[in-house]
Amino acid sequence: MIELPPLPYAPDALAPHISAETLGFHHGKHHKTYVDTANRLIQGTDYEKLPLEEIIRKSAGKPDDKKIFNNAAQIWNHTFYWHSMAPRGGGKPDGKLAEKINQDFGSLEKFIEAFSAAGTGQFGSGWVWLTLAKGKLKILATANADNPLTHGEVALLVSDVWEHAYYLDYQNRRADYLATFLDKLVNWKFAEENLVRAGDAAKAA
Ligand code: FE
């Protein structure tokens, strides 16, 4: 049984950048529906007892399990997205992450430019991620429910570029939503924790 994780802040905590109405629908309807649907689909199958990440890895690329993959991955992606934002987020990364961004993208400005371009350029529904791939930071745009787990990359940060993430607040202006995400909402601390954890895991392996 997969549980719907609570939002890590109040539904109005990201206003005015993302309204309580958007977050209420996005978490309470969209995210919850993925959880309910996944639970219904895995009932009585080999997937039923597996942790969420295992369900995603195991169902990826299997045509018969496409619906299970889509719903399970969307659960994981949304939980990761809530944590990729914070009330009074934005500003600049520091520590190891800031160093690594400068190293791999040239500067924070160049990273922001590339992340925005990948997010606005993702045709249709999807996600734009900052990942760690073979020890290097990378921007990955994925379609629909796809995510870094199926690419062998480690997710550090994500923005949801499905229309339901921004339409009530920004209508069709995805670029404005992404600019606000990077300027006012992004949770650099979460991204840095993920980077440090990935480094520790690599050392232990
Ligand atoms: Fe979404």
mmCIF file with all atom_site columns, C-alpha atoms and ligand atoms in Angstrom:
data_model
loop_
_atom_site.group_PDB
_atom_site.id
_atom_site.type_symbol
_atom_site.label_atom_id
_atom_site.label_alt_id
_atom_site.label_comp_id
_atom_site.label_asym_id
_atom_site.label_entity_id
_atom_site.label_seq_id
_atom_site.pdbx_PDB_ins_code
_atom_site.Cartn_x
_atom_site.Cartn_y
_atom_site.Cartn_z
_atom_site.occupancy
_atom_site.B_iso_or_equiv
_atom_site.pdbx_formal_charge
_atom_site.auth_seq_id
_atom_site.auth_comp_id
_atom_site.auth_asym_id
_atom_site.auth_atom_id
_atom_site.pdbx_PDB_model_num
ATOM   1   C  CA . MET A 1 1   ? 0.000  0.000  0.000   1.00 0.00 ? 1   MET A CA 1
ATOM   2   C  CA . ILE A 1 2   ? 1.529  3.280  -1.130  1.00 0.00 ? 2   ILE A CA 1
ATOM   3   C  CA . GLU A 1 3   ? 0.727  6.286  1.054   1.00 0.00 ? 3   GLU A CA 1
ATOM   4   C  CA . LEU A 1 4   ? 0.212  9.868  -0.089  1.00 0.00 ? 4   LEU A CA 1
ATOM   5   C  CA . PRO A 1 5   ? 2.950  11.816 1.709   1.00 0.00 ? 5   PRO A CA 1
ATOM   6   C  CA . PRO A 1 6   ? 1.784  15.110 3.223   1.00 0.00 ? 6   PRO A CA 1
ATOM   7   C  CA . LEU A 1 7   ? 2.965  18.393 1.723   1.00 0.00 ? 7   LEU A CA 1
ATOM   8   C  CA . PRO A 1 8   ? 6.107  19.493 3.609   1.00 0.00 ? 8   PRO A CA 1
ATOM   9   C  CA . TYR A 1 9   ? 4.517  22.954 4.197   1.00 0.00 ? 9   TYR A CA 1
ATOM   10  C  CA . ALA A 1 10  ? 1.048  24.515 4.382   1.00 0.00 ? 10  ALA A CA 1
ATOM   11  C  CA . PRO A 1 11  ? -0.840 24.799 1.058   1.00 0.00 ? 11  PRO A CA 1
ATOM   12  C  CA . ASP A 1 12  ? -0.591 28.622 1.203   1.00 0.00 ? 12  ASP A CA 1
ATOM   13  C  CA . ALA A 1 13  ? 3.114  28.661 2.164   1.00 0.00 ? 13  ALA A CA 1
ATOM   14  C  CA . LEU A 1 14  ? 4.355  29.263 -1.408  1.00 0.00 ? 14  LEU A CA 1
ATOM   15  C  CA . ALA A 1 15  ? 1.894  32.077 -2.177  1.00 0.00 ? 15  ALA A CA 1
ATOM   16  C  CA . PRO A 1 16  ? 1.873  34.375 -4.032  1.00 0.00 ? 16  PRO A CA 1
ATOM   17  C  CA . HIS A 1 17  ? 4.290  32.488 -6.322  1.00 0.00 ? 17  HIS A CA 1
ATOM   18  C  CA . ILE A 1 18  ? 2.212  29.313 -6.276  1.00 0.00 ? 18  ILE A CA 1
ATOM   19  C  CA . SER A 1 19  ? -1.279 29.768 -4.877  1.00 0.00 ? 19  SER A CA 1
ATOM   20  C  CA . ALA A 1 20  ? -2.989 27.648 -2.224  1.00 0.00 ? 20  ALA A CA 1
ATOM   21  C  CA . GLU A 1 21  ? -5.533 26.753 -4.902  1.00 0.00 ? 21  GLU A CA 1
ATOM   22  C  CA . THR A 1 22  ? -2.849 25.317 -7.198  1.00 0.00 ? 22  THR A CA 1
ATOM   23  C  CA . LEU A 1 23  ? -1.138 23.412 -4.388  1.00 0.00 ? 23  LEU A CA 1
ATOM   24  C  CA . GLY A 1 24  ? -4.467 22.180 -3.038  1.00 0.00 ? 24  GLY A CA 1
ATOM   25  C  CA . PHE A 1 25  ? -5.465 20.682 -6.385  1.00 0.00 ? 25  PHE A CA 1
ATOM   26  C  CA . HIS A 1 26  ? -1.979 19.540 -7.267  1.00 0.00 ? 26  HIS A CA 1
ATOM   27  C  CA . HIS A 1 27  ? -1.410 17.621 -4.047  1.00 0.00 ? 27  HIS A CA 1
ATOM   28  C  CA . GLY A 1 28  ? -4.973 16.819 -2.991  1.00 0.00 ? 28  GLY A CA 1
ATOM   29  C  CA . LYS A 1 29  ? -6.293 15.782 -6.413  1.00 0.00 ? 29  LYS A CA 1
ATOM   30  C  CA . HIS A 1 30  ? -3.466 15.060 -8.889  1.00 0.00 ? 30  HIS A CA 1
ATOM   31  C  CA . HIS A 1 31  ? -0.906 13.504 -6.515  1.00 0.00 ? 31  HIS A CA 1
ATOM   32  C  CA . LYS A 1 32  ? -3.623 11.662 -4.574  1.00 0.00 ? 32  LYS A CA 1
ATOM   33  C  CA . THR A 1 33  ? -5.139 10.230 -7.771  1.00 0.00 ? 33  THR A CA 1
ATOM   34  C  CA . TYR A 1 34  ? -1.754 8.771  -8.772  1.00 0.00 ? 34  TYR A CA 1
ATOM   35  C  CA . VAL A 1 35  ? -1.544 7.115  -5.347  1.00 0.00 ? 35  VAL A CA 1
ATOM   36  C  CA . ASP A 1 36  ? -5.098 5.727  -5.501  1.00 0.00 ? 36  ASP A CA 1
ATOM   37  C  CA . THR A 1 37  ? -4.651 4.482  -9.081  1.00 0.00 ? 37  THR A CA 1
ATOM   38  C  CA . ALA A 1 38  ? -1.265 2.868  -8.401  1.00 0.00 ? 38  ALA A CA 1
ATOM   39  C  CA . ASN A 1 39  ? -2.642 1.063  -5.351  1.00 0.00 ? 39  ASN A CA 1
ATOM   40  C  CA . ARG A 1 40  ? -5.566 -0.257 -7.393  1.00 0.00 ? 40  ARG A CA 1
ATOM   41  C  CA . LEU A 1 41  ? -3.254 -1.412 -10.241 1.00 0.00 ? 41  LEU A CA 1
ATOM   42  C  CA . ILE A 1 42  ? -0.683 -3.217 -8.055  1.00 0.00 ? 42  ILE A CA 1
ATOM   43  C  CA . GLN A 1 43  ? -3.230 -4.998 -5.904  1.00 0.00 ? 43  GLN A CA 1
ATOM   44  C  CA . GLY A 1 44  ? -2.690 -8.758 -6.191  1.00 0.00 ? 44  GLY A CA 1
ATOM   45  C  CA . THR A 1 45  ? 0.412  -8.389 -8.404  1.00 0.00 ? 45  THR A CA 1
ATOM   46  C  CA . ASP A 1 46  ? 4.126  -8.951 -7.729  1.00 0.00 ? 46  ASP A CA 1
ATOM   47  C  CA . TYR A 1 47  ? 4.450  -5.193 -7.316  1.00 0.00 ? 47  TYR A CA 1
ATOM   48  C  CA . GLU A 1 48  ? 2.181  -5.043 -4.298  1.00 0.00 ? 48  GLU A CA 1
ATOM   49  C  CA . LYS A 1 49  ? 4.865  -5.604 -1.650  1.00 0.00 ? 49  LYS A CA 1
ATOM   50  C  CA . LEU A 1 50  ? 7.664  -3.600 -3.279  1.00 0.00 ? 50  LEU A CA 1
ATOM   51  C  CA . PRO A 1 51  ? 8.872  -0.170 -2.194  1.00 0.00 ? 51  PRO A CA 1
ATOM   52  C  CA . LEU A 1 52  ? 7.927  2.635  -4.594  1.00 0.00 ? 52  LEU A CA 1
ATOM   53  C  CA . GLU A 1 53  ? 11.373 3.013  -6.200  1.00 0.00 ? 53  GLU A CA 1
ATOM   54  C  CA . GLU A 1 54  ? 11.485 -0.724 -6.919  1.00 0.00 ? 54  GLU A CA 1
ATOM   55  C  CA . ILE A 1 55  ? 8.036  -0.590 -8.534  1.00 0.00 ? 55  ILE A CA 1
ATOM   56  C  CA . ILE A 1 56  ? 9.278  2.210  -10.796 1.00 0.00 ? 56  ILE A CA 1
ATOM   57  C  CA . ARG A 1 57  ? 12.513 0.437  -11.788 1.00 0.00 ? 57  ARG A CA 1
ATOM   58  C  CA . LYS A 1 58  ? 10.809 -2.907 -12.336 1.00 0.00 ? 58  LYS A CA 1
ATOM   59  C  CA . SER A 1 59  ? 7.901  -1.595 -14.425 1.00 0.00 ? 59  SER A CA 1
ATOM   60  C  CA . ALA A 1 60  ? 9.998  0.798  -16.544 1.00 0.00 ? 60  ALA A CA 1
ATOM   61  C  CA . GLY A 1 61  ? 10.020 -0.126 -20.211 1.00 0.00 ? 61  GLY A CA 1
ATOM   62  C  CA . LYS A 1 62  ? 7.495  -2.977 -19.826 1.00 0.00 ? 62  LYS A CA 1
ATOM   63  C  CA . PRO A 1 63  ? 4.573  -2.272 -22.187 1.00 0.00 ? 63  PRO A CA 1
ATOM   64  C  CA . ASP A 1 64  ? 2.131  -4.374 -20.116 1.00 0.00 ? 64  ASP A CA 1
ATOM   65  C  CA . ASP A 1 65  ? 2.992  -2.430 -16.956 1.00 0.00 ? 65  ASP A CA 1
ATOM   66  C  CA . LYS A 1 66  ? 2.969  1.026  -18.507 1.00 0.00 ? 66  LYS A CA 1
ATOM   67  C  CA . LYS A 1 67  ? 0.058  2.243  -16.358 1.00 0.00 ? 67  LYS A CA 1
ATOM   68  C  CA . ILE A 1 68  ? 1.746  1.016  -13.185 1.00 0.00 ? 68  ILE A CA 1
ATOM   69  C  CA . PHE A 1 69  ? 4.966  2.766  -14.188 1.00 0.00 ? 69  PHE A CA 1
ATOM   70  C  CA . ASN A 1 70  ? 3.206  6.028  -15.041 1.00 0.00 ? 70  ASN A CA 1
ATOM   71  C  CA . ASN A 1 71  ? 1.298  6.241  -11.776 1.00 0.00 ? 71  ASN A CA 1
ATOM   72  C  CA . ALA A 1 72  ? 4.148  5.034  -9.540  1.00 0.00 ? 72  ALA A CA 1
ATOM   73  C  CA . ALA A 1 73  ? 6.667  7.390  -11.150 1.00 0.00 ? 73  ALA A CA 1
ATOM   74  C  CA . GLN A 1 74  ? 4.261  10.321 -10.879 1.00 0.00 ? 74  GLN A CA 1
ATOM   75  C  CA . ILE A 1 75  ? 3.938  9.654  -7.124  1.00 0.00 ? 75  ILE A CA 1
ATOM   76  C  CA . TRP A 1 76  ? 7.715  9.727  -6.707  1.00 0.00 ? 76  TRP A CA 1
ATOM   77  C  CA . ASN A 1 77  ? 8.155  12.763 -8.969  1.00 0.00 ? 77  ASN A CA 1
ATOM   78  C  CA . HIS A 1 78  ? 5.570  14.842 -7.107  1.00 0.00 ? 78  HIS A CA 1
ATOM   79  C  CA . THR A 1 79  ? 6.993  14.037 -3.681  1.00 0.00 ? 79  THR A CA 1
ATOM   80  C  CA . PHE A 1 80  ? 10.425 15.060 -4.979  1.00 0.00 ? 80  PHE A CA 1
ATOM   81  C  CA . TYR A 1 81  ? 8.946  18.259 -6.435  1.00 0.00 ? 81  TYR A CA 1
ATOM   82  C  CA . TRP A 1 82  ? 7.327  19.368 -3.128  1.00 0.00 ? 82  TRP A CA 1
ATOM   83  C  CA . HIS A 1 83  ? 10.732 19.100 -1.474  1.00 0.00 ? 83  HIS A CA 1
ATOM   84  C  CA . SER A 1 84  ? 12.422 20.920 -4.352  1.00 0.00 ? 84  SER A CA 1
ATOM   85  C  CA . MET A 1 85  ? 10.582 24.062 -3.234  1.00 0.00 ? 85  MET A CA 1
ATOM   86  C  CA . ALA A 1 86  ? 10.500 25.881 0.085   1.00 0.00 ? 86  ALA A CA 1
ATOM   87  C  CA . PRO A 1 87  ? 8.715  28.883 1.561   1.00 0.00 ? 87  PRO A CA 1
ATOM   88  C  CA . ARG A 1 88  ? 11.248 31.733 1.226   1.00 0.00 ? 88  ARG A CA 1
ATOM   89  C  CA . GLY A 1 89  ? 13.261 29.573 -1.165  1.00 0.00 ? 89  GLY A CA 1
ATOM   90  C  CA . GLY A 1 90  ? 15.345 30.877 -4.028  1.00 0.00 ? 90  GLY A CA 1
ATOM   91  C  CA . GLY A 1 91  ? 18.493 32.888 -3.473  1.00 0.00 ? 91  GLY A CA 1
ATOM   92  C  CA . LYS A 1 92  ? 21.790 31.202 -4.169  1.00 0.00 ? 92  LYS A CA 1
ATOM   93  C  CA . PRO A 1 93  ? 23.124 27.740 -3.453  1.00 0.00 ? 93  PRO A CA 1
ATOM   94  C  CA . ASP A 1 94  ? 26.162 27.492 -1.209  1.00 0.00 ? 94  ASP A CA 1
ATOM   95  C  CA . GLY A 1 95  ? 28.741 24.960 -0.124  1.00 0.00 ? 95  GLY A CA 1
ATOM   96  C  CA . LYS A 1 96  ? 29.446 21.902 -2.217  1.00 0.00 ? 96  LYS A CA 1
ATOM   97  C  CA . LEU A 1 97  ? 26.509 22.503 -4.550  1.00 0.00 ? 97  LEU A CA 1
ATOM   98  C  CA . ALA A 1 98  ? 27.547 26.061 -5.445  1.00 0.00 ? 98  ALA A CA 1
ATOM   99  C  CA . GLU A 1 99  ? 31.073 24.813 -6.144  1.00 0.00 ? 99  GLU A CA 1
ATOM   100 C  CA . LYS A 1 100 ? 29.816 21.981 -8.327  1.00 0.00 ? 100 LYS A CA 1
ATOM   101 C  CA . ILE A 1 101 ? 27.427 24.237 -10.289 1.00 0.00 ? 101 ILE A CA 1
ATOM   102 C  CA . ASN A 1 102 ? 30.300 26.604 -11.081 1.00 0.00 ? 102 ASN A CA 1
ATOM   103 C  CA . GLN A 1 103 ? 32.487 23.683 -12.033 1.00 0.00 ? 103 GLN A CA 1
ATOM   104 C  CA . ASP A 1 104 ? 29.997 21.885 -14.294 1.00 0.00 ? 104 ASP A CA 1
ATOM   105 C  CA . PHE A 1 105 ? 27.898 24.753 -15.729 1.00 0.00 ? 105 PHE A CA 1
ATOM   106 C  CA . GLY A 1 106 ? 30.369 27.637 -15.556 1.00 0.00 ? 106 GLY A CA 1
ATOM   107 C  CA . SER A 1 107 ? 28.201 29.810 -13.277 1.00 0.00 ? 107 SER A CA 1
ATOM   108 C  CA . LEU A 1 108 ? 24.848 29.899 -11.492 1.00 0.00 ? 108 LEU A CA 1
ATOM   109 C  CA . GLU A 1 109 ? 23.514 32.184 -14.247 1.00 0.00 ? 109 GLU A CA 1
ATOM   110 C  CA . LYS A 1 110 ? 24.444 29.638 -16.898 1.00 0.00 ? 110 LYS A CA 1
ATOM   111 C  CA . PHE A 1 111 ? 22.768 26.865 -14.916 1.00 0.00 ? 111 PHE A CA 1
ATOM   112 C  CA . ILE A 1 112 ? 19.571 28.951 -14.566 1.00 0.00 ? 112 ILE A CA 1
ATOM   113 C  CA . GLU A 1 113 ? 19.574 29.699 -18.278 1.00 0.00 ? 113 GLU A CA 1
ATOM   114 C  CA . ALA A 1 114 ? 20.014 26.042 -19.214 1.00 0.00 ? 114 ALA A CA 1
ATOM   115 C  CA . PHE A 1 115 ? 17.415 24.787 -16.698 1.00 0.00 ? 115 PHE A CA 1
ATOM   116 C  CA . SER A 1 116 ? 14.817 27.329 -17.930 1.00 0.00 ? 116 SER A CA 1
ATOM   117 C  CA . ALA A 1 117 ? 15.543 26.514 -21.566 1.00 0.00 ? 117 ALA A CA 1
ATOM   118 C  CA . ALA A 1 118 ? 15.155 22.774 -20.951 1.00 0.00 ? 118 ALA A CA 1
ATOM   119 C  CA . GLY A 1 119 ? 11.902 23.300 -19.021 1.00 0.00 ? 119 GLY A CA 1
ATOM   120 C  CA . THR A 1 120 ? 10.300 25.633 -21.539 1.00 0.00 ? 120 THR A CA 1
ATOM   121 C  CA . GLY A 1 121 ? 11.565 23.468 -24.402 1.00 0.00 ? 121 GLY A CA 1
ATOM   122 C  CA . GLN A 1 122 ? 10.034 20.248 -23.048 1.00 0.00 ? 122 GLN A CA 1
ATOM   123 C  CA . PHE A 1 123 ? 7.186  19.705 -25.517 1.00 0.00 ? 123 PHE A CA 1
ATOM   124 C  CA . GLY A 1 124 ? 3.946  18.787 -23.769 1.00 0.00 ? 124 GLY A CA 1
ATOM   125 C  CA . SER A 1 125 ? 3.912  17.420 -20.222 1.00 0.00 ? 125 SER A CA 1
ATOM   126 C  CA . GLY A 1 126 ? 7.005  16.515 -18.290 1.00 0.00 ? 126 GLY A CA 1
ATOM   127 C  CA . TRP A 1 127 ? 9.668  17.453 -15.792 1.00 0.00 ? 127 TRP A CA 1
ATOM   128 C  CA . VAL A 1 128 ? 12.984 19.289 -15.730 1.00 0.00 ? 128 VAL A CA 1
ATOM   129 C  CA . TRP A 1 129 ? 15.620 17.888 -13.385 1.00 0.00 ? 129 TRP A CA 1
ATOM   130 C  CA . LEU A 1 130 ? 19.034 18.697 -12.053 1.00 0.00 ? 130 LEU A CA 1
ATOM   131 C  CA . THR A 1 131 ? 20.753 15.332 -11.845 1.00 0.00 ? 131 THR A CA 1
ATOM   132 C  CA . LEU A 1 132 ? 24.112 13.816 -11.062 1.00 0.00 ? 132 LEU A CA 1
ATOM   133 C  CA . ALA A 1 133 ? 25.225 11.616 -13.949 1.00 0.00 ? 133 ALA A CA 1
ATOM   134 C  CA . LYS A 1 134 ? 28.620 9.881  -13.859 1.00 0.00 ? 134 LYS A CA 1
ATOM   135 C  CA . GLY A 1 135 ? 29.836 12.355 -11.243 1.00 0.00 ? 135 GLY A CA 1
ATOM   136 C  CA . LYS A 1 136 ? 28.756 15.453 -13.189 1.00 0.00 ? 136 LYS A CA 1
ATOM   137 C  CA . LEU A 1 137 ? 25.794 17.764 -12.780 1.00 0.00 ? 137 LEU A CA 1
ATOM   138 C  CA . LYS A 1 138 ? 23.411 17.598 -15.694 1.00 0.00 ? 138 LYS A CA 1
ATOM   139 C  CA . ILE A 1 139 ? 20.030 18.939 -16.747 1.00 0.00 ? 139 ILE A CA 1
ATOM   140 C  CA . LEU A 1 140 ? 17.564 16.273 -17.791 1.00 0.00 ? 140 LEU A CA 1
ATOM   141 C  CA . ALA A 1 141 ? 14.134 16.970 -19.280 1.00 0.00 ? 141 ALA A CA 1
ATOM   142 C  CA . THR A 1 142 ? 11.761 14.001 -19.171 1.00 0.00 ? 142 THR A CA 1
ATOM   143 C  CA . ALA A 1 143 ? 8.372  13.452 -20.803 1.00 0.00 ? 143 ALA A CA 1
ATOM   144 C  CA . ASN A 1 144 ? 5.187  12.567 -18.942 1.00 0.00 ? 144 ASN A CA 1
ATOM   145 C  CA . ALA A 1 145 ? 6.090  10.401 -15.904 1.00 0.00 ? 145 ALA A CA 1
ATOM   146 C  CA . ASP A 1 146 ? 9.651  9.519  -16.870 1.00 0.00 ? 146 ASP A CA 1
ATOM   147 C  CA . ASN A 1 147 ? 12.364 10.322 -14.309 1.00 0.00 ? 147 ASN A CA 1
ATOM   148 C  CA . PRO A 1 148 ? 16.115 9.956  -13.575 1.00 0.00 ? 148 PRO A CA 1
ATOM   149 C  CA . LEU A 1 149 ? 15.662 6.518  -11.939 1.00 0.00 ? 149 LEU A CA 1
ATOM   150 C  CA . THR A 1 150 ? 15.171 5.000  -15.405 1.00 0.00 ? 150 THR A CA 1
ATOM   151 C  CA . HIS A 1 151 ? 18.228 6.843  -16.790 1.00 0.00 ? 151 HIS A CA 1
ATOM   152 C  CA . GLY A 1 152 ? 20.663 5.676  -14.104 1.00 0.00 ? 152 GLY A CA 1
ATOM   153 C  CA . GLU A 1 153 ? 21.019 9.261  -12.877 1.00 0.00 ? 153 GLU A CA 1
ATOM   154 C  CA . VAL A 1 154 ? 20.598 10.671 -9.379  1.00 0.00 ? 154 VAL A CA 1
ATOM   155 C  CA . ALA A 1 155 ? 17.875 13.314 -8.972  1.00 0.00 ? 155 ALA A CA 1
ATOM   156 C  CA . LEU A 1 156 ? 18.939 16.442 -7.087  1.00 0.00 ? 156 LEU A CA 1
ATOM   157 C  CA . LEU A 1 157 ? 16.114 18.860 -7.915  1.00 0.00 ? 157 LEU A CA 1
ATOM   158 C  CA . VAL A 1 158 ? 12.990 18.968 -10.079 1.00 0.00 ? 158 VAL A CA 1
ATOM   159 C  CA . SER A 1 159 ? 10.360 21.302 -11.457 1.00 0.00 ? 159 SER A CA 1
ATOM   160 C  CA . ASP A 1 160 ? 7.005  20.037 -12.679 1.00 0.00 ? 160 ASP A CA 1
ATOM   161 C  CA . VAL A 1 161 ? 6.233  21.426 -16.131 1.00 0.00 ? 161 VAL A CA 1
ATOM   162 C  CA . TRP A 1 162 ? 2.841  19.759 -16.579 1.00 0.00 ? 162 TRP A CA 1
ATOM   163 C  CA . GLU A 1 163 ? 0.273  22.523 -17.127 1.00 0.00 ? 163 GLU A CA 1
ATOM   164 C  CA . HIS A 1 164 ? -1.546 21.589 -13.906 1.00 0.00 ? 164 HIS A CA 1
ATOM   165 C  CA . ALA A 1 165 ? 1.509  22.827 -11.970 1.00 0.00 ? 165 ALA A CA 1
ATOM   166 C  CA . TYR A 1 166 ? 1.148  26.429 -13.117 1.00 0.00 ? 166 TYR A CA 1
ATOM   167 C  CA . TYR A 1 167 ? -1.968 27.055 -15.203 1.00 0.00 ? 167 TYR A CA 1
ATOM   168 C  CA . LEU A 1 168 ? -4.141 28.631 -12.460 1.00 0.00 ? 168 LEU A CA 1
ATOM   169 C  CA . ASP A 1 169 ? -1.358 31.066 -11.528 1.00 0.00 ? 169 ASP A CA 1
ATOM   170 C  CA . TYR A 1 170 ? 0.489  31.640 -14.829 1.00 0.00 ? 170 TYR A CA 1
ATOM   171 C  CA . GLN A 1 171 ? -1.942 30.359 -17.509 1.00 0.00 ? 171 GLN A CA 1
ATOM   172 C  CA . ASN A 1 172 ? 0.227  29.409 -20.513 1.00 0.00 ? 172 ASN A CA 1
ATOM   173 C  CA . ARG A 1 173 ? 3.327  31.305 -19.314 1.00 0.00 ? 173 ARG A CA 1
ATOM   174 C  CA . ARG A 1 174 ? 5.568  28.373 -18.438 1.00 0.00 ? 174 ARG A CA 1
ATOM   175 C  CA . ALA A 1 175 ? 8.717  30.504 -18.749 1.00 0.00 ? 175 ALA A CA 1
ATOM   176 C  CA . ASP A 1 176 ? 7.417  32.914 -16.050 1.00 0.00 ? 176 ASP A CA 1
ATOM   177 C  CA . TYR A 1 177 ? 6.559  30.010 -13.763 1.00 0.00 ? 177 TYR A CA 1
ATOM   178 C  CA . LEU A 1 178 ? 10.058 28.552 -14.206 1.00 0.00 ? 178 LEU A CA 1
ATOM   179 C  CA . ALA A 1 179 ? 11.699 31.931 -13.622 1.00 0.00 ? 179 ALA A CA 1
ATOM   180 C  CA . THR A 1 180 ? 9.738  32.291 -10.354 1.00 0.00 ? 180 THR A CA 1
ATOM   181 C  CA . PHE A 1 181 ? 10.560 28.701 -9.386  1.00 0.00 ? 181 PHE A CA 1
ATOM   182 C  CA . LEU A 1 182 ? 14.280 29.455 -9.721  1.00 0.00 ? 182 LEU A CA 1
ATOM   183 C  CA . ASP A 1 183 ? 14.136 32.930 -8.186  1.00 0.00 ? 183 ASP A CA 1
ATOM   184 C  CA . LYS A 1 184 ? 11.696 32.518 -5.269  1.00 0.00 ? 184 LYS A CA 1
ATOM   185 C  CA . LEU A 1 185 ? 10.959 28.862 -4.583  1.00 0.00 ? 185 LEU A CA 1
ATOM   186 C  CA . VAL A 1 186 ? 13.885 26.573 -5.301  1.00 0.00 ? 186 VAL A CA 1
ATOM   187 C  CA . ASN A 1 187 ? 15.118 24.643 -2.246  1.00 0.00 ? 187 ASN A CA 1
ATOM   188 C  CA . TRP A 1 188 ? 18.902 24.641 -2.708  1.00 0.00 ? 188 TRP A CA 1
ATOM   189 C  CA . LYS A 1 189 ? 19.383 22.967 0.654   1.00 0.00 ? 189 LYS A CA 1
ATOM   190 C  CA . PHE A 1 190 ? 17.417 19.917 -0.503  1.00 0.00 ? 190 PHE A CA 1
ATOM   191 C  CA . ALA A 1 191 ? 19.474 19.740 -3.711  1.00 0.00 ? 191 ALA A CA 1
ATOM   192 C  CA . GLU A 1 192 ? 22.697 19.969 -1.745  1.00 0.00 ? 192 GLU A CA 1
ATOM   193 C  CA . GLU A 1 193 ? 21.615 17.232 0.671   1.00 0.00 ? 193 GLU A CA 1
ATOM   194 C  CA . ASN A 1 194 ? 20.905 14.997 -2.327  1.00 0.00 ? 194 ASN A CA 1
ATOM   195 C  CA . LEU A 1 195 ? 24.317 15.797 -3.811  1.00 0.00 ? 195 LEU A CA 1
ATOM   196 C  CA . VAL A 1 196 ? 26.127 14.999 -0.542  1.00 0.00 ? 196 VAL A CA 1
ATOM   197 C  CA . ARG A 1 197 ? 24.135 11.774 -0.131  1.00 0.00 ? 197 ARG A CA 1
ATOM   198 C  CA . ALA A 1 198 ? 25.014 10.722 -3.695  1.00 0.00 ? 198 ALA A CA 1
ATOM   199 C  CA . GLY A 1 199 ? 28.703 11.370 -2.954  1.00 0.00 ? 199 GLY A CA 1
ATOM   200 C  CA . ASP A 1 200 ? 28.558 9.275  0.227   1.00 0.00 ? 200 ASP A CA 1
ATOM   201 C  CA . ALA A 1 201 ? 26.776 6.457  -1.624  1.00 0.00 ? 201 ALA A CA 1
ATOM   202 C  CA . ALA A 1 202 ? 29.416 6.510  -4.367  1.00 0.00 ? 202 ALA A CA 1
ATOM   203 C  CA . LYS A 1 203 ? 32.200 6.286  -1.750  1.00 0.00 ? 203 LYS A CA 1
ATOM   204 C  CA . ALA A 1 204 ? 30.493 3.385  0.019   1.00 0.00 ? 204 ALA A CA 1
ATOM   205 C  CA . ALA A 1 205 ? 30.010 1.450  -3.238  1.00 0.00 ? 205 ALA A CA 1
HETATM 206 FE FE . FE  B 2 .   ? 2.116  17.605 -11.330 1.00 0.00 ? 1   FE  B FE 1
#
